[in-house]
Amino acid sequence: MTVIKGLARAEQIYQDREKRAKELKAEGKKIAGYLCCYPPLEIMTSLGYMPIRIMGEMDEPLTEADTYLPTVMCAFYRSVLDVAMKGRYDYLDAFIGAHACDGAERVSYVWRSYLKSPCSFYLDIPHTNHAAAIEFFKKQLFYLKEELEKTAGKKATAAMIKEAVTLHNKQRSLVRQLYELNKQDPPLVSGSEMLQVMIAIMCIPPEEGNVLLEEVIEEVKGRAEGPKKKKGRILIWGSLIDNIAFTKLIEDCGLNIVIDDTAIGTRSFWIDVDETEDPFDGLAIRYLDKIVCPRTFRDTKNTRMEDLDNRFSYLKKMIKDWNVNGVYMNIIRNCDIHGYEISEVRDYFEEMGLPVLVIEQDYSTTALEPLRTRFQAFAESIN
Amino acid sequence: MIFAGIDIGSTITKVVIKQEEEIRAIIIQPTGAEHRRLAHEVIKKALNNADVTFDQIDFIVATGYGRINVPFADAQVSEITCHMRGVSWLFPNVRTVIDIGGQDCKGIKVVNGKIRNFIMNDKCAAGTGRFLEVISETLGLKLEDIGEISLRSNDPAGISKTCTIFAEQEILLRLSEGVSIEDILAGLHKALAGRIYSMVGKIKIEKDVVITGGGAKNIGLCKYLEKRIGFSMLTPPEPLITGALGASIIAQEMVTKAGEEKLAHIKKERKLEAVTFFDEAD
Amino acid sequence: MGDKKKKKSSAKTLQTAREAGNFGKKILASARTAAEEGKPIAWSMVDWWLGGTIAKAMGVELCYPENYGAFCASVRRAEPYLDYAESDGIPNTTCGYARNCIGYTRRLQENNFVIPQDAPGGGMPKPLFLLACGAVCDARYKWFQSLGRYMNVPVWTLEFPQTGVAEYYLAGNKEENIKFMVQELREFVSFLEKLLGKKMDWDNLSERLDTIFKTHQLAHEVDILRKSVPSPAVNTDFWALMIPHLYLPDDPEALEFYKRVYEEVKYKVDNKIGAIPNEKYRMAFSELPPWHTLGLFDEFAEKHGIAFVIESWNYHAPSPLPESEREGITDPLELIARYSYHKFNESAPTAKKYCMDPTIFTAPYLKWVEEYKVDGLFCHPLMSCRPATYTLMHLRNLLMEKFKVPSVVVEGDIVDLRVFNEEEAHAKIDAFIETMDYYREIRRKEGFGW
């Protein structure tokens, strides 16, 4: 029997995202589903929970969501609740909602009102990175740990959490290594492959994810048939893409996706957790302050330029290091936190001389085809 | 050398046949449901008008939303790039193109004949030619007349809706209140101009502004749009063909870039009889 | 033709409600006067008395862009600002108040920060800083941050934790929330002291707090009086009356005004005078109103005898802070934190009772339908305001499941009248009357009290 490894394995997991979780559950392992990139994985892992990222489904027509959520809200979170109400996440032992944004917050509330998991926790997340906010967030993480402990049947010691930090930091380091390979031209990993790997490692235990990442890195380093050289080397900015139909459409139009600043991508993995004496310090700082997402307000600086750099200079570095020549700003319709940022980020990229394409999309694969012309024209406009 | 550009839009198909700097033929006709069948017919008609044979055409570029369904085209280029090229050829100083088509509305920012930025709406009929079509149907008027009529108003009615369905209802309401057709049309054109302005404004409207597409033929819309923008716009002699014209220019550029001897490599196997999918369609 | 035109604004049923609009004008006028005198001005979000009171105690005059958006909409002057914001890249799905403000600020900047002559209501002067708030809605800090494109003024974001129902009851968590709020308020005081170059006037703050509690006590008593049948006041009265208690409760004039409101409402209750002449149906409204078309509710009253007896949870003054929470607290910042947190979480026991989340925007209505004998809920999902819309469908499910109270959904917007369809609203309400009759019968059979 041949063992499926590397990219093929990632694709397999991507196609059937809950499969591994359900297998492990059958073996007695507990599964914790969480929203967005803010609930610390280390706490779940240390208590023997396998963390799985809750996602929507672009291919699935919304049939249940309208009963619970109005049409004007975030298309992604509508889909999340839609598939959840259809039973996709019924097997979860713990549901961890989060105040990542209004959409995540309110969906957490509505979810909990109808779907009752043995353990259910709503993680409040402050809006600023002030010292008091980090302290408060740390306390909330402590409550999360205590709630999970009730159903885990064990207590998480500092040593156990530190061990989980090391494990997840290793994953982060491997993800960064993989992205590094896209600095070359053509990149070694296509945007669609990268997305499959990112989703895969969010749906299997971190140990297995690390093995998968190592396999993928080895595989793509040695392969001849990687992505072709294309005119565009683009960065995707925005909340998230979780379906390769989207990345394939983009890459069909003469663009290579070489790097991203999205929540199912670098935002979830870019920064390590510091190995602090009290592990909750490292966790609170990393998850509240170091993850860069427009949902966290950063105090205004003295000048406009300082303020923009304080918020966006990491993008400048990504553009330079990955030799990016175009930016696609992906806005899921009705996303407030990214919506207000459009003009600011667009101008910031344009100041760097980069062509920028902004699309507000509806999080539905059936609505993708009309976007082809825009990506094509965008590719034609890149020099 | 002779080049052809074919633009299969959502409602109208256009063909331009061009020889060096001279336009040999222009065809404009409604798009049918079966693009390929139509594509064959229109190109035949255009060849006839230009008095050339299919083999004499050196390169064909297809554009428009039906572009992938043109089996005898040598290359496909997006309509955004084609419009920009067509307009730049006609107006070398153009900075902003506003294209109001049947199903969508585009704004293109041009710097030195290159696309700097663009924006497009296709979410709903608001802000497109379809909006005006529905309105003229509701009022029982001809589409080509409504712009003219709207200019007779001294007191545009307050129309707040640009959603096509809501606007229809609002028109009926205004009619029942006894508001005149001129004033209603003026209000509608004003509302539509506002909608287009705020969309295209995202790419910053700068002089020279050229308006193309079916919307350019509506004098009322142009007037209200100019009022919002604050200066006048330029209109091509035939605003519908800038996409096809651009496609024919790009065809020429592709050949120049490749060199004539390499042309054979670029050119795909294509023959006129290749368009025998009449059987296939039947 | 003119006489055929429908009236868009509401006539209101209370004399005091008709006068309340003056407070809105007063806010803008005082800010402009202060600006002329060189005094500090800030633009502030509604923050449920958390930070605004502190700023005022430091001598800062506040104007409220959310209120300004509602005002521009009510005089139907918002569209040009919405357009102008959208043309700078702000999606047309973002908050109507925000787009109104962003468009306005863009104009202000282009006019070198001299208020344009044609600004509705005389306009808002350029602020020294922007006071954002994290409560309820992401837009309310992202929008102020995005104004950085037009003016270089600092933004302060007030933290306002949002607690889940189960988490509210976790041992010690409520105190953690309060502690966090107090720490952040202290930070805000430092920010102000540095910016203004002067010290906090603590006595002034305590005085203001005292006035707030008194004004709100009256506002809350008015809310209780509204439980009477027939209802002495309706939603359109409340949406006018709320201006003094939401924005100026620390103003002695507002307190005096509320004494008169109380008298007027009390008189009507004592004499069984209904707000509308022939009250047949009692409805609740959630959540934010169509400011541009408030006259609609007068039409519903006239046509069907519908009295909107309770509405807009977020605009209401809370019940007084329990003695147990006030006892021994000398730090005014802690008192403020406790009070604002109380506003948001006072319905937690109701939420717990019905095993649901969230407390905000939802649980209060579960109490209200019984107390106010509500026959139906008017849900107003907003095209541009998600936070006040997210839980509406959830709320309508709960009201049906727990109380057999039906609801009608009419989509619209707070500011953007381009997306509101009056005719559709009428058609839906016409049909909803029968639904309310039907469920009245069901409730009677099932032994509900109304």
PDB file of C-alpha atoms in Angstrom, chain C residues 264-438:
ATOM      1  CA  GLU C 264     -46.520  64.632  30.821  1.00  0.00           C
ATOM      2  CA  VAL C 265     -46.365  60.849  30.538  1.00  0.00           C
ATOM      3  CA  LYS C 266     -47.623  60.341  34.079  1.00  0.00           C
ATOM      4  CA  TYR C 267     -50.607  62.590  33.396  1.00  0.00           C
ATOM      5  CA  LYS C 268     -51.486  60.547  30.338  1.00  0.00           C
ATOM      6  CA  VAL C 269     -51.223  57.286  32.223  1.00  0.00           C
ATOM      7  CA  ASP C 270     -53.298  58.556  35.137  1.00  0.00           C
ATOM      8  CA  ASN C 271     -56.005  59.691  32.764  1.00  0.00           C
ATOM      9  CA  LYS C 272     -55.722  56.682  30.490  1.00  0.00           C
ATOM     10  CA  ILE C 273     -54.897  58.812  27.473  1.00  0.00           C
ATOM     11  CA  GLY C 274     -53.242  56.791  24.765  1.00  0.00           C
ATOM     12  CA  ALA C 275     -50.506  58.141  22.534  1.00  0.00           C
ATOM     13  CA  ILE C 276     -52.564  57.106  19.568  1.00  0.00           C
ATOM     14  CA  PRO C 277     -56.335  57.515  19.638  1.00  0.00           C
ATOM     15  CA  ASN C 278     -57.375  53.961  18.943  1.00  0.00           C
ATOM     16  CA  GLU C 279     -54.702  51.533  20.133  1.00  0.00           C
ATOM     17  CA  LYS C 280     -55.412  48.075  18.736  1.00  0.00           C
ATOM     18  CA  TYR C 281     -51.980  46.516  18.418  1.00  0.00           C
ATOM     19  CA  ARG C 282     -48.881  46.924  20.549  1.00  0.00           C
ATOM     20  CA  MET C 283     -45.627  46.391  18.742  1.00  0.00           C
ATOM     21  CA  ALA C 284     -41.940  46.430  19.629  1.00  0.00           C
ATOM     22  CA  PHE C 285     -39.314  47.756  17.252  1.00  0.00           C
ATOM     23  CA  SER C 286     -35.782  46.414  16.884  1.00  0.00           C
ATOM     24  CA  GLU C 287     -33.348  48.040  16.579  1.00  0.00           C
ATOM     25  CA  LEU C 288     -32.323  51.301  14.884  1.00  0.00           C
ATOM     26  CA  PRO C 289     -34.976  53.407  13.138  1.00  0.00           C
ATOM     27  CA  PRO C 290     -35.266  54.606   9.529  1.00  0.00           C
ATOM     28  CA  TRP C 291     -34.454  58.201  10.439  1.00  0.00           C
ATOM     29  CA  HIS C 292     -35.352  59.394   6.970  1.00  0.00           C
ATOM     30  CA  THR C 293     -38.951  58.107   7.086  1.00  0.00           C
ATOM     31  CA  LEU C 294     -40.215  58.275  10.667  1.00  0.00           C
ATOM     32  CA  GLY C 295     -43.589  59.512   9.415  1.00  0.00           C
ATOM     33  CA  LEU C 296     -44.223  55.908   8.449  1.00  0.00           C
ATOM     34  CA  PHE C 297     -45.104  55.061  12.041  1.00  0.00           C
ATOM     35  CA  ASP C 298     -47.728  57.801  12.165  1.00  0.00           C
ATOM     36  CA  GLU C 299     -49.267  56.183   9.109  1.00  0.00           C
ATOM     37  CA  PHE C 300     -49.258  52.743  10.740  1.00  0.00           C
ATOM     38  CA  ALA C 301     -50.931  54.237  13.805  1.00  0.00           C
ATOM     39  CA  GLU C 302     -53.595  55.942  11.754  1.00  0.00           C
ATOM     40  CA  LYS C 303     -54.234  53.049   9.423  1.00  0.00           C
ATOM     41  CA  HIS C 304     -54.111  50.092  11.802  1.00  0.00           C
ATOM     42  CA  GLY C 305     -54.072  51.450  15.342  1.00  0.00           C
ATOM     43  CA  ILE C 306     -50.529  50.207  15.943  1.00  0.00           C
ATOM     44  CA  ALA C 307     -48.748  51.686  18.944  1.00  0.00           C
ATOM     45  CA  PHE C 308     -45.016  51.009  19.082  1.00  0.00           C
ATOM     46  CA  VAL C 309     -44.686  50.583  22.810  1.00  0.00           C
ATOM     47  CA  ILE C 310     -40.996  49.725  23.203  1.00  0.00           C
ATOM     48  CA  GLU C 311     -37.985  49.856  20.927  1.00  0.00           C
ATOM     49  CA  SER C 312     -34.241  50.283  20.428  1.00  0.00           C
ATOM     50  CA  TRP C 313     -32.723  48.629  23.484  1.00  0.00           C
ATOM     51  CA  ASN C 314     -29.394  50.322  22.995  1.00  0.00           C
ATOM     52  CA  TYR C 315     -30.802  53.836  23.357  1.00  0.00           C
ATOM     53  CA  HIS C 316     -32.545  53.259  26.672  1.00  0.00           C
ATOM     54  CA  ALA C 317     -31.275  54.335  30.061  1.00  0.00           C
ATOM     55  CA  PRO C 318     -30.665  51.266  32.215  1.00  0.00           C
ATOM     56  CA  SER C 319     -32.359  50.642  35.504  1.00  0.00           C
ATOM     57  CA  PRO C 320     -30.570  52.407  38.379  1.00  0.00           C
ATOM     58  CA  LEU C 321     -27.305  50.816  39.460  1.00  0.00           C
ATOM     59  CA  PRO C 322     -28.138  48.504  42.377  1.00  0.00           C
ATOM     60  CA  GLU C 323     -27.156  49.835  45.793  1.00  0.00           C
ATOM     61  CA  SER C 324     -24.925  46.789  46.286  1.00  0.00           C
ATOM     62  CA  GLU C 325     -22.764  47.935  43.392  1.00  0.00           C
ATOM     63  CA  ARG C 326     -22.564  51.560  44.500  1.00  0.00           C
ATOM     64  CA  GLU C 327     -21.826  50.947  48.128  1.00  0.00           C
ATOM     65  CA  GLY C 328     -18.431  52.080  49.267  1.00  0.00           C
ATOM     66  CA  ILE C 329     -17.250  53.061  45.812  1.00  0.00           C
ATOM     67  CA  THR C 330     -15.518  56.381  45.900  1.00  0.00           C
ATOM     68  CA  ASP C 331     -13.647  56.302  42.591  1.00  0.00           C
ATOM     69  CA  PRO C 332     -15.915  57.966  40.019  1.00  0.00           C
ATOM     70  CA  LEU C 333     -14.156  55.992  37.268  1.00  0.00           C
ATOM     71  CA  GLU C 334     -15.212  52.755  38.871  1.00  0.00           C
ATOM     72  CA  LEU C 335     -18.738  54.029  39.267  1.00  0.00           C
ATOM     73  CA  ILE C 336     -18.820  54.897  35.566  1.00  0.00           C
ATOM     74  CA  ALA C 337     -17.418  51.513  34.583  1.00  0.00           C
ATOM     75  CA  ARG C 338     -19.936  49.699  36.732  1.00  0.00           C
ATOM     76  CA  TYR C 339     -22.774  51.754  35.346  1.00  0.00           C
ATOM     77  CA  SER C 340     -21.913  51.241  31.659  1.00  0.00           C
ATOM     78  CA  TYR C 341     -21.277  47.542  32.254  1.00  0.00           C
ATOM     79  CA  HIS C 342     -24.631  47.370  34.040  1.00  0.00           C
ATOM     80  CA  LYS C 343     -26.338  48.890  31.009  1.00  0.00           C
ATOM     81  CA  PHE C 344     -24.998  46.065  28.864  1.00  0.00           C
ATOM     82  CA  ASN C 345     -25.436  43.153  31.226  1.00  0.00           C
ATOM     83  CA  GLU C 346     -28.502  43.879  33.328  1.00  0.00           C
ATOM     84  CA  SER C 347     -30.514  41.393  31.273  1.00  0.00           C
ATOM     85  CA  ALA C 348     -28.044  38.564  31.808  1.00  0.00           C
ATOM     86  CA  PRO C 349     -30.430  36.767  34.212  1.00  0.00           C
ATOM     87  CA  THR C 350     -33.105  36.748  31.481  1.00  0.00           C
ATOM     88  CA  ALA C 351     -30.606  35.352  28.982  1.00  0.00           C
ATOM     89  CA  LYS C 352     -29.595  32.688  31.463  1.00  0.00           C
ATOM     90  CA  LYS C 353     -33.191  31.782  32.174  1.00  0.00           C
ATOM     91  CA  TYR C 354     -33.866  31.126  28.495  1.00  0.00           C
ATOM     92  CA  CYS C 355     -30.454  29.485  27.829  1.00  0.00           C
ATOM     93  CA  MET C 356     -29.552  31.914  25.100  1.00  0.00           C
ATOM     94  CA  ASP C 357     -26.950  34.464  24.055  1.00  0.00           C
ATOM     95  CA  PRO C 358     -26.438  37.365  23.745  1.00  0.00           C
ATOM     96  CA  THR C 359     -27.564  39.704  26.447  1.00  0.00           C
ATOM     97  CA  ILE C 360     -27.140  42.768  24.255  1.00  0.00           C
ATOM     98  CA  PHE C 361     -29.816  43.555  21.665  1.00  0.00           C
ATOM     99  CA  THR C 362     -31.693  40.328  22.400  1.00  0.00           C
ATOM    100  CA  ALA C 363     -32.374  39.336  26.011  1.00  0.00           C
ATOM    101  CA  PRO C 364     -34.055  42.680  26.930  1.00  0.00           C
ATOM    102  CA  TYR C 365     -36.786  41.989  24.400  1.00  0.00           C
ATOM    103  CA  LEU C 366     -37.554  38.658  26.050  1.00  0.00           C
ATOM    104  CA  LYS C 367     -38.436  40.601  29.169  1.00  0.00           C
ATOM    105  CA  TRP C 368     -40.166  43.384  27.329  1.00  0.00           C
ATOM    106  CA  VAL C 369     -42.655  41.352  25.285  1.00  0.00           C
ATOM    107  CA  GLU C 370     -44.303  40.213  28.494  1.00  0.00           C
ATOM    108  CA  GLU C 371     -44.017  43.449  30.419  1.00  0.00           C
ATOM    109  CA  TYR C 372     -45.232  45.614  27.553  1.00  0.00           C
ATOM    110  CA  LYS C 373     -47.800  43.086  26.252  1.00  0.00           C
ATOM    111  CA  VAL C 374     -46.288  43.058  22.788  1.00  0.00           C
ATOM    112  CA  ASP C 375     -48.341  41.640  19.906  1.00  0.00           C
ATOM    113  CA  GLY C 376     -45.615  41.716  17.323  1.00  0.00           C
ATOM    114  CA  LEU C 377     -42.022  42.680  16.638  1.00  0.00           C
ATOM    115  CA  PHE C 378     -40.995  44.967  13.803  1.00  0.00           C
ATOM    116  CA  CYS C 379     -37.527  43.814  12.694  1.00  0.00           C
ATOM    117  CA  HIS C 380     -35.605  46.400  10.769  1.00  0.00           C
ATOM    118  CA  PRO C 381     -32.473  44.775   9.318  1.00  0.00           C
ATOM    119  CA  LEU C 382     -30.180  47.542   8.193  1.00  0.00           C
ATOM    120  CA  MET C 383     -28.294  47.375   4.943  1.00  0.00           C
ATOM    121  CA  SER C 384     -25.448  49.294   6.467  1.00  0.00           C
ATOM    122  CA  CYS C 385     -25.457  48.464  10.176  1.00  0.00           C
ATOM    123  CA  ARG C 386     -24.646  44.897  10.971  1.00  0.00           C
ATOM    124  CA  PRO C 387     -24.184  45.144  14.750  1.00  0.00           C
ATOM    125  CA  ALA C 388     -27.790  46.217  15.274  1.00  0.00           C
ATOM    126  CA  THR C 389     -28.937  43.630  12.752  1.00  0.00           C
ATOM    127  CA  TYR C 390     -26.970  40.422  13.407  1.00  0.00           C
ATOM    128  CA  THR C 391     -29.259  39.077  16.091  1.00  0.00           C
ATOM    129  CA  LEU C 392     -32.629  40.154  14.674  1.00  0.00           C
ATOM    130  CA  MET C 393     -33.481  36.802  13.077  1.00  0.00           C
ATOM    131  CA  HIS C 394     -32.341  35.084  16.242  1.00  0.00           C
ATOM    132  CA  LEU C 395     -34.576  37.384  18.275  1.00  0.00           C
ATOM    133  CA  ARG C 396     -37.585  36.691  16.107  1.00  0.00           C
ATOM    134  CA  ASN C 397     -37.023  32.939  16.509  1.00  0.00           C
ATOM    135  CA  LEU C 398     -36.843  33.346  20.275  1.00  0.00           C
ATOM    136  CA  LEU C 399     -39.967  35.481  20.526  1.00  0.00           C
ATOM    137  CA  MET C 400     -41.943  32.969  18.517  1.00  0.00           C
ATOM    138  CA  GLU C 401     -40.570  29.944  20.333  1.00  0.00           C
ATOM    139  CA  LYS C 402     -40.865  31.263  23.867  1.00  0.00           C
ATOM    140  CA  PHE C 403     -43.814  33.655  23.658  1.00  0.00           C
ATOM    141  CA  LYS C 404     -45.697  33.017  20.407  1.00  0.00           C
ATOM    142  CA  VAL C 405     -45.074  36.593  19.404  1.00  0.00           C
ATOM    143  CA  PRO C 406     -44.712  36.964  15.615  1.00  0.00           C
ATOM    144  CA  SER C 407     -42.480  39.413  13.802  1.00  0.00           C
ATOM    145  CA  VAL C 408     -42.369  41.199  10.495  1.00  0.00           C
ATOM    146  CA  VAL C 409     -39.108  41.912   8.694  1.00  0.00           C
ATOM    147  CA  VAL C 410     -38.726  45.127   6.706  1.00  0.00           C
ATOM    148  CA  GLU C 411     -35.259  45.788   5.371  1.00  0.00           C
ATOM    149  CA  GLY C 412     -34.002  49.330   5.297  1.00  0.00           C
ATOM    150  CA  ASP C 413     -31.343  51.592   6.654  1.00  0.00           C
ATOM    151  CA  ILE C 414     -30.666  54.216   9.284  1.00  0.00           C
ATOM    152  CA  VAL C 415     -29.320  56.753   6.807  1.00  0.00           C
ATOM    153  CA  ASP C 416     -29.389  55.441   3.262  1.00  0.00           C
ATOM    154  CA  LEU C 417     -32.933  55.933   2.056  1.00  0.00           C
ATOM    155  CA  ARG C 418     -31.889  54.616  -1.350  1.00  0.00           C
ATOM    156  CA  VAL C 419     -32.357  51.107   0.025  1.00  0.00           C
ATOM    157  CA  PHE C 420     -35.662  51.614   1.828  1.00  0.00           C
ATOM    158  CA  ASN C 421     -38.969  50.786   0.194  1.00  0.00           C
ATOM    159  CA  GLU C 422     -41.915  52.431   1.906  1.00  0.00           C
ATOM    160  CA  GLU C 423     -44.533  50.753  -0.235  1.00  0.00           C
ATOM    161  CA  GLU C 424     -43.143  47.384   0.682  1.00  0.00           C
ATOM    162  CA  ALA C 425     -43.217  48.296   4.373  1.00  0.00           C
ATOM    163  CA  HIS C 426     -46.902  49.176   4.080  1.00  0.00           C
ATOM    164  CA  ALA C 427     -47.736  46.002   2.210  1.00  0.00           C
ATOM    165  CA  LYS C 428     -45.984  43.910   4.834  1.00  0.00           C
ATOM    166  CA  ILE C 429     -47.670  45.605   7.774  1.00  0.00           C
ATOM    167  CA  ASP C 430     -51.065  45.271   6.074  1.00  0.00           C
ATOM    168  CA  ALA C 431     -50.503  41.540   5.932  1.00  0.00           C
ATOM    169  CA  PHE C 432     -48.977  41.354   9.399  1.00  0.00           C
ATOM    170  CA  ILE C 433     -52.185  42.525  11.109  1.00  0.00           C
ATOM    171  CA  GLU C 434     -53.802  39.151  10.495  1.00  0.00           C
ATOM    172  CA  THR C 435     -50.731  37.370  11.789  1.00  0.00           C
ATOM    173  CA  MET C 436     -50.900  39.336  15.026  1.00  0.00           C
ATOM    174  CA  ASP C 437     -54.599  38.495  15.399  1.00  0.00           C
ATOM    175  CA  TYR C 438     -53.838  34.836  14.876  1.00  0.00           C
TER     176      TYR C 438
END
